[in-house]
Protein backbone atom coordinates (compact mmCIF):
# COMPACT_ATOMS: atom_id res chain seq x y z
CA UNK A 1 0.00 0.00 0.00
CA UNK A 2 1.33 3.41 -0.89
CA UNK A 3 1.17 6.29 1.54
CA UNK A 4 -1.50 8.10 -0.46
CA UNK A 5 -3.81 5.06 -0.11
CA UNK A 6 -3.84 5.10 3.68
CA UNK A 7 -7.02 6.33 5.36
CA UNK A 8 -6.70 9.73 7.04
CA UNK A 9 -5.36 9.72 10.59
CA UNK A 10 -7.93 10.21 13.29
CA UNK A 11 -7.42 12.41 16.32
CA UNK A 12 -9.12 9.84 18.56
CA UNK A 13 -7.13 8.29 21.38
CA UNK A 14 -8.50 4.81 20.69
CA UNK A 15 -8.96 3.55 17.15
CA UNK A 16 -10.94 0.31 16.95
CA UNK A 17 -12.01 -1.69 13.93
CA UNK A 18 -14.63 -4.40 14.31
CA UNK A 19 -15.01 -6.89 11.47
CA UNK A 20 -18.37 -8.68 11.33
CA UNK A 21 -20.36 -10.87 8.97
CA UNK A 22 -23.77 -9.38 8.43
CA UNK A 23 -26.40 -9.72 11.15
CA UNK A 24 -25.37 -13.10 12.57
CA UNK A 25 -25.96 -13.56 16.31
CA UNK A 26 -22.21 -13.36 17.11
CA UNK A 27 -21.76 -10.24 15.01
CA UNK A 28 -24.81 -8.58 16.53
CA UNK A 29 -23.57 -9.34 20.06
CA UNK A 30 -20.09 -8.08 19.21
CA UNK A 31 -21.46 -4.78 17.91
CA UNK A 32 -23.68 -4.35 20.96
CA UNK A 33 -20.87 -5.23 23.38
CA UNK A 34 -18.20 -2.97 21.86
CA UNK A 35 -20.62 -0.05 21.59
CA UNK A 36 -21.50 -0.47 25.26
CA UNK A 37 -17.81 -0.65 26.24
CA UNK A 38 -17.05 2.45 24.19
CA UNK A 39 -19.94 4.33 25.79
CA UNK A 40 -18.93 3.36 29.33
CA UNK A 41 -15.14 3.50 29.13
CA UNK A 42 -14.12 5.53 26.07
CA UNK A 43 -16.79 8.18 25.67
CA UNK A 44 -15.46 10.92 23.41
CA UNK A 45 -12.02 9.29 23.14
CA UNK A 46 -12.52 6.68 20.46
CA UNK A 47 -13.15 6.03 16.82
CA UNK A 48 -15.01 2.80 16.07
CA UNK A 49 -15.20 1.49 12.53
CA UNK A 50 -17.55 -1.44 12.00
CA UNK A 51 -16.84 -3.34 8.79
CA UNK A 52 -19.25 -5.92 7.40
CA UNK A 53 -16.91 -8.06 5.34
CA UNK A 54 -19.82 -9.26 3.18
CA UNK A 55 -20.47 -5.69 2.06
CA UNK A 56 -16.92 -4.29 2.17
CA UNK A 57 -14.52 -7.20 1.62
CA UNK A 58 -11.81 -4.86 0.37
CA UNK A 59 -11.53 -3.31 3.85
CA UNK A 60 -10.82 -6.73 5.38
CA UNK A 61 -8.08 -7.62 2.93
CA UNK A 62 -4.66 -7.46 4.48
CA UNK A 63 -5.96 -7.73 8.05
CA UNK A 64 -5.19 -11.47 8.28
CA UNK A 65 -8.49 -12.26 9.96
CA UNK A 66 -8.65 -15.76 11.44
CA UNK A 67 -12.19 -15.55 12.77
CA UNK A 68 -15.19 -13.30 12.73
CA UNK A 69 -16.15 -11.19 14.57
CA UNK A 70 -12.70 -9.71 15.17
CA UNK A 71 -11.92 -6.49 17.00
CA UNK A 72 -8.61 -4.85 16.13
CA UNK A 73 -7.26 -2.13 18.41
CA UNK A 74 -5.14 0.04 16.14
CA UNK A 75 -4.30 2.69 18.72
CA UNK A 76 -2.95 3.38 21.31
CA UNK A 77 0.10 1.18 21.70
CA UNK A 78 0.51 -2.21 20.15
CA UNK A 79 -2.07 -3.56 17.75
CA UNK A 80 -4.31 -6.07 19.55
CA UNK A 81 -6.81 -8.53 18.08
CA UNK A 82 -9.77 -10.13 19.81
CA UNK A 83 -11.88 -12.80 18.17
CA UNK A 84 -15.39 -13.52 19.39
CA UNK A 85 -18.54 -11.72 20.44
CA UNK A 86 -16.68 -9.57 23.04
CA UNK A 87 -18.98 -10.76 25.83
CA UNK A 88 -16.06 -11.33 28.23
CA UNK A 89 -15.82 -7.71 29.27
CA UNK A 90 -12.81 -8.16 31.57
CA UNK A 91 -10.84 -9.74 28.74
CA UNK A 92 -11.82 -6.97 26.32
CA UNK A 93 -10.90 -4.24 28.80
CA UNK A 94 -7.55 -5.89 29.48
CA UNK A 95 -6.82 -6.11 25.75
CA UNK A 96 -7.70 -2.45 25.36
CA UNK A 97 -5.56 -1.50 28.36
CA UNK A 98 -8.53 -0.15 30.29
CA UNK A 99 -9.21 -0.56 34.00
CA UNK A 100 -12.39 -2.32 35.03
CA UNK A 101 -14.94 -0.21 36.81
CA UNK A 102 -16.10 -1.37 40.20
CA UNK A 103 -19.27 -3.40 40.00
CA UNK A 104 -22.47 -1.46 40.61
CA UNK A 105 -24.03 -4.56 42.12
CA UNK A 106 -24.33 -4.39 45.88
CA UNK A 107 -22.01 -6.68 47.78
CA UNK A 108 -24.18 -9.46 49.27
CA UNK A 109 -21.78 -9.82 52.22
CA UNK A 110 -21.99 -6.12 52.97
CA UNK A 111 -24.31 -4.85 55.57
PDB file of C-alpha atoms in Angstrom:
ATOM      1  CA  UNK A   1       0.000   0.000   0.000  1.00  0.00           C
ATOM      2  CA  UNK A   2       1.334   3.410  -0.888  1.00  0.00           C
ATOM      3  CA  UNK A   3       1.173   6.292   1.541  1.00  0.00           C
ATOM      4  CA  UNK A   4      -1.496   8.102  -0.464  1.00  0.00           C
ATOM      5  CA  UNK A   5      -3.812   5.065  -0.115  1.00  0.00           C
ATOM      6  CA  UNK A   6      -3.839   5.097   3.684  1.00  0.00           C
ATOM      7  CA  UNK A   7      -7.017   6.335   5.363  1.00  0.00           C
ATOM      8  CA  UNK A   8      -6.703   9.729   7.041  1.00  0.00           C
ATOM      9  CA  UNK A   9      -5.362   9.717  10.590  1.00  0.00           C
ATOM     10  CA  UNK A  10      -7.930  10.214  13.288  1.00  0.00           C
ATOM     11  CA  UNK A  11      -7.422  12.408  16.320  1.00  0.00           C
ATOM     12  CA  UNK A  12      -9.121   9.837  18.555  1.00  0.00           C
ATOM     13  CA  UNK A  13      -7.126   8.289  21.376  1.00  0.00           C
ATOM     14  CA  UNK A  14      -8.502   4.809  20.685  1.00  0.00           C
ATOM     15  CA  UNK A  15      -8.964   3.551  17.145  1.00  0.00           C
ATOM     16  CA  UNK A  16     -10.940   0.312  16.950  1.00  0.00           C
ATOM     17  CA  UNK A  17     -12.010  -1.695  13.925  1.00  0.00           C
ATOM     18  CA  UNK A  18     -14.628  -4.400  14.309  1.00  0.00           C
ATOM     19  CA  UNK A  19     -15.013  -6.895  11.468  1.00  0.00           C
ATOM     20  CA  UNK A  20     -18.369  -8.682  11.332  1.00  0.00           C
ATOM     21  CA  UNK A  21     -20.362 -10.870   8.966  1.00  0.00           C
ATOM     22  CA  UNK A  22     -23.772  -9.379   8.427  1.00  0.00           C
ATOM     23  CA  UNK A  23     -26.396  -9.724  11.146  1.00  0.00           C
ATOM     24  CA  UNK A  24     -25.368 -13.099  12.565  1.00  0.00           C
ATOM     25  CA  UNK A  25     -25.956 -13.559  16.307  1.00  0.00           C
ATOM     26  CA  UNK A  26     -22.215 -13.362  17.106  1.00  0.00           C
ATOM     27  CA  UNK A  27     -21.760 -10.244  15.008  1.00  0.00           C
ATOM     28  CA  UNK A  28     -24.812  -8.577  16.527  1.00  0.00           C
ATOM     29  CA  UNK A  29     -23.573  -9.337  20.059  1.00  0.00           C
ATOM     30  CA  UNK A  30     -20.087  -8.079  19.212  1.00  0.00           C
ATOM     31  CA  UNK A  31     -21.464  -4.781  17.907  1.00  0.00           C
ATOM     32  CA  UNK A  32     -23.682  -4.348  20.957  1.00  0.00           C
ATOM     33  CA  UNK A  33     -20.872  -5.229  23.384  1.00  0.00           C
ATOM     34  CA  UNK A  34     -18.201  -2.975  21.855  1.00  0.00           C
ATOM     35  CA  UNK A  35     -20.621  -0.052  21.592  1.00  0.00           C
ATOM     36  CA  UNK A  36     -21.497  -0.471  25.259  1.00  0.00           C
ATOM     37  CA  UNK A  37     -17.807  -0.647  26.241  1.00  0.00           C
ATOM     38  CA  UNK A  38     -17.050   2.454  24.186  1.00  0.00           C
ATOM     39  CA  UNK A  39     -19.938   4.333  25.794  1.00  0.00           C
ATOM     40  CA  UNK A  40     -18.927   3.360  29.331  1.00  0.00           C
ATOM     41  CA  UNK A  41     -15.142   3.498  29.130  1.00  0.00           C
ATOM     42  CA  UNK A  42     -14.117   5.529  26.067  1.00  0.00           C
ATOM     43  CA  UNK A  43     -16.788   8.178  25.671  1.00  0.00           C
ATOM     44  CA  UNK A  44     -15.457  10.923  23.410  1.00  0.00           C
ATOM     45  CA  UNK A  45     -12.023   9.293  23.140  1.00  0.00           C
ATOM     46  CA  UNK A  46     -12.522   6.679  20.460  1.00  0.00           C
ATOM     47  CA  UNK A  47     -13.148   6.026  16.817  1.00  0.00           C
ATOM     48  CA  UNK A  48     -15.015   2.804  16.073  1.00  0.00           C
ATOM     49  CA  UNK A  49     -15.196   1.487  12.527  1.00  0.00           C
ATOM     50  CA  UNK A  50     -17.550  -1.442  11.996  1.00  0.00           C
ATOM     51  CA  UNK A  51     -16.836  -3.342   8.788  1.00  0.00           C
ATOM     52  CA  UNK A  52     -19.248  -5.918   7.402  1.00  0.00           C
ATOM     53  CA  UNK A  53     -16.905  -8.064   5.342  1.00  0.00           C
ATOM     54  CA  UNK A  54     -19.819  -9.259   3.182  1.00  0.00           C
ATOM     55  CA  UNK A  55     -20.468  -5.686   2.061  1.00  0.00           C
ATOM     56  CA  UNK A  56     -16.921  -4.290   2.171  1.00  0.00           C
ATOM     57  CA  UNK A  57     -14.517  -7.203   1.615  1.00  0.00           C
ATOM     58  CA  UNK A  58     -11.812  -4.863   0.369  1.00  0.00           C
ATOM     59  CA  UNK A  59     -11.535  -3.314   3.852  1.00  0.00           C
ATOM     60  CA  UNK A  60     -10.816  -6.731   5.383  1.00  0.00           C
ATOM     61  CA  UNK A  61      -8.077  -7.621   2.931  1.00  0.00           C
ATOM     62  CA  UNK A  62      -4.659  -7.456   4.482  1.00  0.00           C
ATOM     63  CA  UNK A  63      -5.956  -7.735   8.055  1.00  0.00           C
ATOM     64  CA  UNK A  64      -5.187 -11.470   8.284  1.00  0.00           C
ATOM     65  CA  UNK A  65      -8.488 -12.262   9.964  1.00  0.00           C
ATOM     66  CA  UNK A  66      -8.650 -15.758  11.444  1.00  0.00           C
ATOM     67  CA  UNK A  67     -12.191 -15.553  12.765  1.00  0.00           C
ATOM     68  CA  UNK A  68     -15.192 -13.298  12.726  1.00  0.00           C
ATOM     69  CA  UNK A  69     -16.147 -11.185  14.566  1.00  0.00           C
ATOM     70  CA  UNK A  70     -12.703  -9.707  15.169  1.00  0.00           C
ATOM     71  CA  UNK A  71     -11.918  -6.487  17.005  1.00  0.00           C
ATOM     72  CA  UNK A  72      -8.607  -4.847  16.131  1.00  0.00           C
ATOM     73  CA  UNK A  73      -7.264  -2.134  18.408  1.00  0.00           C
ATOM     74  CA  UNK A  74      -5.141   0.037  16.139  1.00  0.00           C
ATOM     75  CA  UNK A  75      -4.297   2.692  18.723  1.00  0.00           C
ATOM     76  CA  UNK A  76      -2.949   3.375  21.313  1.00  0.00           C
ATOM     77  CA  UNK A  77       0.095   1.184  21.703  1.00  0.00           C
ATOM     78  CA  UNK A  78       0.509  -2.206  20.147  1.00  0.00           C
ATOM     79  CA  UNK A  79      -2.072  -3.560  17.749  1.00  0.00           C
ATOM     80  CA  UNK A  80      -4.306  -6.066  19.553  1.00  0.00           C
ATOM     81  CA  UNK A  81      -6.815  -8.532  18.083  1.00  0.00           C
ATOM     82  CA  UNK A  82      -9.768 -10.125  19.811  1.00  0.00           C
ATOM     83  CA  UNK A  83     -11.883 -12.800  18.170  1.00  0.00           C
ATOM     84  CA  UNK A  84     -15.394 -13.518  19.393  1.00  0.00           C
ATOM     85  CA  UNK A  85     -18.541 -11.719  20.444  1.00  0.00           C
ATOM     86  CA  UNK A  86     -16.684  -9.574  23.036  1.00  0.00           C
ATOM     87  CA  UNK A  87     -18.979 -10.758  25.834  1.00  0.00           C
ATOM     88  CA  UNK A  88     -16.059 -11.329  28.226  1.00  0.00           C
ATOM     89  CA  UNK A  89     -15.822  -7.707  29.274  1.00  0.00           C
ATOM     90  CA  UNK A  90     -12.811  -8.161  31.570  1.00  0.00           C
ATOM     91  CA  UNK A  91     -10.838  -9.738  28.743  1.00  0.00           C
ATOM     92  CA  UNK A  92     -11.817  -6.969  26.316  1.00  0.00           C
ATOM     93  CA  UNK A  93     -10.905  -4.242  28.803  1.00  0.00           C
ATOM     94  CA  UNK A  94      -7.546  -5.890  29.477  1.00  0.00           C
ATOM     95  CA  UNK A  95      -6.815  -6.112  25.753  1.00  0.00           C
ATOM     96  CA  UNK A  96      -7.699  -2.445  25.356  1.00  0.00           C
ATOM     97  CA  UNK A  97      -5.560  -1.499  28.356  1.00  0.00           C
ATOM     98  CA  UNK A  98      -8.534  -0.146  30.289  1.00  0.00           C
ATOM     99  CA  UNK A  99      -9.211  -0.562  33.997  1.00  0.00           C
ATOM    100  CA  UNK A 100     -12.386  -2.316  35.031  1.00  0.00           C
ATOM    101  CA  UNK A 101     -14.938  -0.206  36.811  1.00  0.00           C
ATOM    102  CA  UNK A 102     -16.104  -1.371  40.201  1.00  0.00           C
ATOM    103  CA  UNK A 103     -19.268  -3.395  40.000  1.00  0.00           C
ATOM    104  CA  UNK A 104     -22.472  -1.460  40.610  1.00  0.00           C
ATOM    105  CA  UNK A 105     -24.027  -4.564  42.119  1.00  0.00           C
ATOM    106  CA  UNK A 106     -24.327  -4.390  45.885  1.00  0.00           C
ATOM    107  CA  UNK A 107     -22.009  -6.682  47.776  1.00  0.00           C
ATOM    108  CA  UNK A 108     -24.179  -9.460  49.268  1.00  0.00           C
ATOM    109  CA  UNK A 109     -21.780  -9.823  52.219  1.00  0.00           C
ATOM    110  CA  UNK A 110     -21.990  -6.120  52.970  1.00  0.00           C
ATOM    111  CA  UNK A 111     -24.305  -4.850  55.566  1.00  0.00           C
TER     112      UNK A 111
END
